[in-house]
Structures are given as C-alpha cells and as structure tokens.
mmCIF file of C-alpha atoms in Angstrom:
data_model
loop_
_atom_site.group_PDB
_atom_site.id
_atom_site.type_symbol
_atom_site.label_atom_id
_atom_site.label_comp_id
_atom_site.label_asym_id
_atom_site.label_seq_id
_atom_site.Cartn_x
_atom_site.Cartn_y
_atom_site.Cartn_z
ATOM 1 C CA MET A 134 -24.485 -27.264 -79.206
ATOM 2 C CA MET A 135 -24.191 -30.582 -76.884
ATOM 3 C CA ARG A 136 -24.713 -30.050 -73.344
ATOM 4 C CA ASP A 137 -22.771 -31.818 -70.781
ATOM 5 C CA LYS A 138 -24.918 -34.726 -69.502
ATOM 6 C CA LEU A 139 -24.045 -34.541 -65.855
ATOM 7 C CA LEU A 140 -24.999 -30.735 -65.745
ATOM 8 C CA ASN A 141 -28.374 -31.522 -67.889
ATOM 9 C CA TRP A 142 -29.182 -34.231 -65.224
ATOM 10 C CA ALA A 143 -28.414 -31.899 -62.312
ATOM 11 C CA ALA A 144 -30.531 -29.142 -63.675
ATOM 12 C CA GLU A 145 -33.229 -31.751 -64.304
ATOM 13 C CA LEU A 146 -33.142 -33.053 -60.628
ATOM 14 C CA GLN A 147 -32.942 -29.276 -59.333
ATOM 15 C CA SER A 148 -36.173 -28.496 -61.364
ATOM 16 C CA LEU A 149 -37.950 -31.537 -60.098
ATOM 17 C CA ALA A 150 -36.962 -30.886 -56.553
ATOM 18 C CA GLN A 151 -37.802 -27.259 -56.617
ATOM 19 C CA ALA A 152 -41.351 -27.929 -57.920
ATOM 20 C CA GLY A 153 -41.706 -30.708 -55.279
ATOM 21 C CA LEU A 154 -40.909 -28.502 -52.532
ATOM 22 C CA TYR A 155 -43.069 -25.810 -53.672
ATOM 23 C CA TYR A 156 -46.224 -28.044 -54.495
ATOM 24 C CA GLY A 157 -45.757 -30.777 -51.895
ATOM 25 C CA HIS A 158 -47.205 -30.682 -48.543
ATOM 26 C CA ASP A 159 -46.156 -33.971 -47.057
ATOM 27 C CA ASP A 160 -43.061 -33.479 -44.676
ATOM 28 C CA PHE A 161 -41.732 -36.791 -45.626
ATOM 29 C CA ASP A 162 -41.820 -36.039 -49.265
ATOM 30 C CA ARG A 163 -40.268 -32.563 -48.713
ATOM 31 C CA GLU A 164 -37.473 -33.957 -46.890
ATOM 32 C CA ARG A 165 -36.769 -36.469 -50.140
ATOM 33 C CA TYR A 166 -36.999 -33.506 -52.302
ATOM 34 C CA GLU A 167 -34.461 -31.359 -50.247
ATOM 35 C CA ARG A 168 -32.180 -34.538 -50.675
ATOM 36 C CA ILE A 169 -32.734 -34.463 -54.286
ATOM 37 C CA ARG A 170 -31.850 -30.969 -54.351
ATOM 38 C CA GLU A 171 -28.671 -31.494 -52.382
ATOM 39 C CA ILE A 172 -27.536 -34.106 -54.607
ATOM 40 C CA SER A 173 -28.088 -32.000 -57.734
ATOM 41 C CA ALA A 174 -25.761 -29.310 -56.153
ATOM 42 C CA GLU A 175 -23.269 -31.762 -55.281
ATOM 43 C CA MET A 176 -23.201 -33.203 -58.896
ATOM 44 C CA LEU A 177 -22.683 -29.469 -60.030
ATOM 45 C CA SER A 178 -20.028 -28.857 -57.503
ATOM 46 C CA GLU A 179 -18.214 -32.053 -58.584
ATOM 47 C CA ARG A 180 -18.126 -31.067 -62.053
ATOM 48 C CA SER A 181 -17.352 -27.271 -61.843
ATOM 49 C CA ASP A 182 -14.913 -27.212 -58.903
ATOM 50 C CA LEU A 183 -17.195 -24.611 -57.330
ATOM 51 C CA PRO A 184 -17.498 -24.864 -53.327
ATOM 52 C CA ALA A 185 -20.669 -26.854 -52.474
ATOM 53 C CA GLU A 186 -21.878 -23.977 -50.470
ATOM 54 C CA LYS A 187 -21.356 -21.395 -53.454
ATOM 55 C CA VAL A 188 -23.498 -23.886 -55.526
ATOM 56 C CA ARG A 189 -26.180 -24.036 -53.078
ATOM 57 C CA GLU A 190 -26.369 -20.337 -53.069
ATOM 58 C CA LEU A 191 -26.444 -20.114 -56.808
ATOM 59 C CA PHE A 192 -28.584 -22.975 -57.425
ATOM 60 C CA CYS A 193 -30.789 -23.760 -54.576
ATOM 61 C CA GLY A 194 -32.147 -20.261 -53.712
ATOM 62 C CA GLU A 195 -35.357 -20.359 -56.051
ATOM 63 C CA VAL A 196 -38.759 -21.170 -55.146
ATOM 64 C CA GLY A 197 -41.655 -22.173 -57.176
ATOM 65 C CA TYR A 198 -42.040 -24.021 -60.495
ATOM 66 C CA GLN A 199 -38.701 -23.729 -62.452
ATOM 67 C CA THR A 200 -38.653 -21.416 -65.817
ATOM 68 C CA PRO A 201 -36.075 -20.001 -67.816
ATOM 69 C CA LYS A 202 -34.666 -16.569 -67.217
ATOM 70 C CA VAL A 203 -34.867 -14.121 -69.788
ATOM 71 C CA ASP A 204 -32.108 -12.031 -71.240
ATOM 72 C CA THR A 205 -32.597 -9.015 -73.780
ATOM 73 C CA ARG A 206 -30.124 -7.325 -76.111
ATOM 74 C CA ALA A 207 -30.552 -4.114 -77.613
ATOM 75 C CA ALA A 208 -28.765 -4.042 -81.243
ATOM 76 C CA ILE A 209 -28.120 -0.351 -81.833
ATOM 77 C CA PHE A 210 -26.594 0.964 -85.219
ATOM 78 C CA ARG A 211 -25.051 4.180 -86.452
ATOM 79 C CA ASP A 212 -23.701 4.719 -89.823
ATOM 80 C CA GLY A 213 -23.479 0.940 -90.459
ATOM 81 C CA LYS A 214 -21.847 0.186 -87.192
ATOM 82 C CA ILE A 215 -23.061 -1.522 -84.221
ATOM 83 C CA LEU A 216 -22.819 -0.229 -80.449
ATOM 84 C CA LEU A 217 -20.712 -2.416 -78.255
ATOM 85 C CA VAL A 218 -20.098 -1.742 -74.620
ATOM 86 C CA ARG A 219 -16.978 -2.797 -72.426
ATOM 87 C CA GLU A 220 -17.701 -4.270 -69.244
ATOM 88 C CA ARG A 221 -15.445 -4.064 -66.288
ATOM 89 C CA SER A 222 -13.970 -7.408 -67.116
ATOM 90 C CA GLY A 223 -12.566 -5.730 -70.322
ATOM 91 C CA ARG A 224 -14.633 -7.770 -72.482
ATOM 92 C CA TRP A 225 -17.333 -6.289 -74.966
ATOM 93 C CA THR A 226 -20.802 -7.144 -75.692
ATOM 94 C CA ILE A 227 -24.169 -5.868 -76.929
ATOM 95 C CA PRO A 228 -26.076 -3.900 -74.174
ATOM 96 C CA GLY A 229 -28.731 -5.829 -72.320
ATOM 97 C CA GLY A 230 -29.411 -7.994 -69.337
ATOM 98 C CA TRP A 231 -31.778 -9.909 -67.371
ATOM 99 C CA CYS A 232 -35.552 -9.096 -67.872
ATOM 100 C CA GLU A 233 -37.152 -7.241 -64.960
ATOM 101 C CA TYR A 234 -40.126 -9.052 -63.411
ATOM 102 C CA ASN A 235 -42.324 -6.127 -63.598
ATOM 103 C CA MET A 236 -41.249 -4.921 -67.172
ATOM 104 C CA SER A 237 -41.791 -6.150 -70.702
ATOM 105 C CA PRO A 238 -38.820 -7.520 -72.630
ATOM 106 C CA ALA A 239 -38.976 -4.454 -74.838
ATOM 107 C CA ASP A 240 -39.049 -2.281 -71.723
ATOM 108 C CA SER A 241 -36.104 -4.039 -70.065
ATOM 109 C CA THR A 242 -34.201 -3.598 -73.370
ATOM 110 C CA VAL A 243 -34.711 0.109 -73.141
ATOM 111 C CA LYS A 244 -33.775 0.360 -69.640
ATOM 112 C CA GLU A 245 -30.540 -1.791 -70.279
ATOM 113 C CA ALA A 246 -29.470 0.440 -73.172
ATOM 114 C CA LYS A 247 -29.940 3.516 -70.828
ATOM 115 C CA GLU A 248 -28.095 2.241 -68.028
ATOM 116 C CA GLU A 249 -25.140 0.725 -69.907
ATOM 117 C CA ALA A 250 -24.830 2.695 -72.920
ATOM 118 C CA GLY A 251 -26.399 6.026 -71.845
ATOM 119 C CA LEU A 252 -28.723 6.126 -74.828
ATOM 120 C CA ASN A 253 -32.390 6.630 -75.096
ATOM 121 C CA VAL A 254 -33.560 4.164 -77.440
ATOM 122 C CA SER A 255 -36.817 2.714 -79.028
ATOM 123 C CA VAL A 256 -37.284 -0.889 -80.057
ATOM 124 C CA LYS A 257 -38.089 -1.110 -83.752
ATOM 125 C CA LYS A 258 -37.778 -4.926 -84.680
ATOM 126 C CA LEU A 259 -37.541 -8.360 -83.145
ATOM 127 C CA ILE A 260 -34.390 -9.995 -84.484
ATOM 128 C CA ALA A 261 -34.400 -13.310 -82.742
ATOM 129 C CA VAL A 262 -35.625 -15.286 -79.809
ATOM 130 C CA GLN A 263 -33.017 -17.891 -78.917
ATOM 131 C CA ASP A 264 -32.301 -20.904 -76.462
ATOM 132 C CA ARG A 265 -28.949 -19.785 -74.894
ATOM 133 C CA ILE A 266 -27.642 -23.290 -74.651
ATOM 134 C CA LYS A 267 -27.727 -23.489 -78.584
ATOM 135 C CA HIS A 268 -25.615 -20.396 -79.003
ATOM 136 C CA ASN A 269 -23.718 -19.610 -76.100
ATOM 137 C CA ILE A 270 -20.867 -20.912 -73.868
ATOM 138 C CA PRO A 271 -19.917 -21.681 -71.013
ATOM 139 C CA GLU A 272 -23.254 -23.905 -70.136
ATOM 140 C CA TYR A 273 -25.650 -22.583 -67.471
ATOM 141 C CA ILE A 274 -27.258 -24.820 -64.759
ATOM 142 C CA TYR A 275 -30.502 -22.835 -65.602
ATOM 143 C CA GLY A 276 -32.341 -22.056 -68.902
ATOM 144 C CA VAL A 277 -31.945 -18.676 -70.651
ATOM 145 C CA VAL A 278 -34.218 -17.244 -73.313
ATOM 146 C CA LYS A 279 -32.140 -14.712 -75.306
ATOM 147 C CA ILE A 280 -34.182 -11.915 -77.057
ATOM 148 C CA PHE A 281 -32.379 -9.598 -79.552
ATOM 149 C CA TYR A 282 -33.946 -6.369 -80.798
ATOM 150 C CA LEU A 283 -33.134 -3.936 -83.392
ATOM 151 C CA CYS A 284 -33.196 -0.379 -81.518
ATOM 152 C CA GLU A 285 -32.997 3.185 -82.767
ATOM 153 C CA ASP A 286 -30.756 5.610 -81.056
ATOM 154 C CA GLU A 287 -32.844 8.662 -79.819
ATOM 155 C CA GLY A 288 -29.868 10.514 -78.131
ATOM 156 C CA GLY A 289 -27.916 10.513 -74.967
ATOM 157 C CA GLU A 290 -24.357 10.190 -73.836
ATOM 158 C CA PHE A 291 -22.349 7.431 -72.388
ATOM 159 C CA SER A 292 -20.957 7.793 -68.788
ATOM 160 C CA ARG A 293 -18.843 5.277 -66.923
ATOM 161 C CA ASN A 294 -21.091 3.334 -64.538
ATOM 162 C CA ILE A 295 -21.061 0.276 -62.119
ATOM 163 C CA GLU A 296 -21.577 -2.126 -65.256
ATOM 164 C CA THR A 297 -19.614 -0.752 -68.145
ATOM 165 C CA THR A 298 -16.352 1.337 -68.777
ATOM 166 C CA GLU A 299 -16.796 2.291 -72.585
ATOM 167 C CA SER A 300 -19.017 2.150 -75.346
ATOM 168 C CA ARG A 301 -18.170 2.230 -79.202
ATOM 169 C CA TYR A 302 -19.367 1.617 -82.466
ATOM 170 C CA PHE A 303 -17.534 -1.152 -84.630
ATOM 171 C CA ALA A 304 -17.974 -1.961 -88.178
ATOM 172 C CA GLU A 305 -18.620 -5.466 -89.366
ATOM 173 C CA ASP A 306 -14.832 -6.156 -89.826
ATOM 174 C CA GLU A 307 -13.779 -4.218 -86.559
ATOM 175 C CA ILE A 308 -15.505 -6.606 -83.879
ATOM 176 C CA PRO A 309 -13.031 -7.229 -81.140
ATOM 177 C CA ASP A 310 -12.038 -10.307 -80.239
ATOM 178 C CA ASN A 311 -12.394 -10.284 -76.526
ATOM 179 C CA LEU A 312 -16.197 -10.718 -76.331
ATOM 180 C CA ALA A 313 -18.178 -11.700 -73.485
ATOM 181 C CA ILE A 314 -19.308 -14.719 -75.517
ATOM 182 C CA GLU A 315 -21.263 -16.203 -72.508
ATOM 183 C CA LYS A 316 -23.667 -13.055 -73.377
ATOM 184 C CA CYS A 317 -23.070 -12.420 -76.921
ATOM 185 C CA SER A 318 -21.211 -14.386 -79.647
ATOM 186 C CA ARG A 319 -19.727 -13.126 -82.702
ATOM 187 C CA GLU A 320 -22.243 -15.068 -84.809
ATOM 188 C CA GLN A 321 -25.149 -13.173 -82.705
ATOM 189 C CA ILE A 322 -23.437 -10.033 -83.601
ATOM 190 C CA MET A 323 -23.409 -10.979 -87.218
ATOM 191 C CA MET A 324 -26.919 -11.823 -86.970
ATOM 192 C CA CYS A 325 -27.536 -8.421 -85.807
ATOM 193 C CA PHE A 326 -25.957 -6.756 -88.757
ATOM 194 C CA GLU A 327 -28.062 -8.893 -91.155
ATOM 195 C CA ALA A 328 -31.065 -7.750 -89.475
ATOM 196 C CA SER A 329 -30.014 -4.092 -89.535
ATOM 197 C CA ARG A 330 -29.743 -4.257 -93.453
ATOM 198 C CA SER A 331 -32.977 -6.251 -94.081
ATOM 199 C CA GLU A 332 -36.079 -4.328 -94.873
ATOM 200 C CA HIS A 333 -38.146 -7.432 -94.019
ATOM 201 C CA TRP A 334 -36.301 -9.492 -91.683
ATOM 202 C CA PRO A 335 -37.909 -12.882 -90.478
ATOM 203 C CA ALA A 336 -37.343 -13.028 -86.733
ATOM 204 C CA LYS A 337 -35.141 -16.044 -86.111
ATOM 205 C CA PHE A 338 -36.201 -18.412 -83.335
ATOM 206 C CA ASP A 339 -35.402 -21.854 -81.602
#
C-alpha cells in the first residue's frame, strides 16, 4: 500500500520535532522545533481539510520519543464462525482496541473482548503482527502495530455498551460488506479464519 508522500513527510517532521522538544534544552532550538511541528500540522490540515486547530489537538499533543501505537484484535470462533461486533457507526469489526499502557497486548485483548463483546476469553495463538499502513485504510498520521490473536470463548453474554450495539457470529461467506476497514479488513478476517483451521499456524509478520 503506497502512503501519501505529503502525509509521510508531515509524520516524519512531527516525529523529529517531538523528539527535539523532548530531548533539546536550548531555548532557540526548542523554538525551531515548535515551528517544525506547526509546519507539519499545517501540511496535514492542507491535505485532510481538517481545521488546523483540530490537527494540532490530534497531532501535536504527545511528548517524548514518538513510537507506534499498538492495536490488538480478538479472533473468537464458534462452530466455524467468527465473532464480529457492530460499532455505533453501524459498521462491523473484530473486537479490539488500543493496548493499555499498563497491560500486556494479550491482557489488553482479553479486556477489549469483555468490554466490546461481553465475553470472557483466553488467548491461545498469535495470528499476526502487522504494520497497519500496509493493510488498512485510510492512512493515519501516526504508526500503528496491529496484533491479531486467536482467542477461546469461555462464556459471557453481550450487552449493549458505549462502544458496540450488537455482536454476532458470521460464517466465511456471510461477512458483512459494511466493515470498519480502518480497524479490520475483509482480508484480515479471512486470515483469522485460516489461522483457526490450522493446527500449526506460522504467525504472519511485517
């Protein structure tokens, strides 16, 4: 997947400026890094049509050395069908979300499955570790590492919550068209089906 060059430049400028602001001590240098960060936000605003103030809020709020965010997904199967949850937007996805700062990726996956699908699960197998930009659209201005785990349903019951309105198991030929593709593509769902059928699945990685 080819990344937009302007977004790539804006993200790199933001990363350099963020590191400079964190590690730099000279007041004049910090002023220059602040301006570089401003330019990166202006570039993004120009390309995305988002208001500059909104871009600054999303893009310029972090401190320290910039690293990718981590997103985890729980592939849960029952009778050969995969569990998807419907978000409030009306679109479907594999349960998951951002990894908590004080939890391991596997523990975060268990937490997200409980919150979004109402299920108690245990993590059984690593399916894939992916660089989001290579598999999902639209592009984000920050890096994301996506981790897919095969999980076992250990009971529970779905209840409507602030994130999801429904959960349902789908066969391979029943996957809905209205997927939240920025989080989970059809190809990623098919990958999870393959992993669920494989006794010795070699984890995929980018």
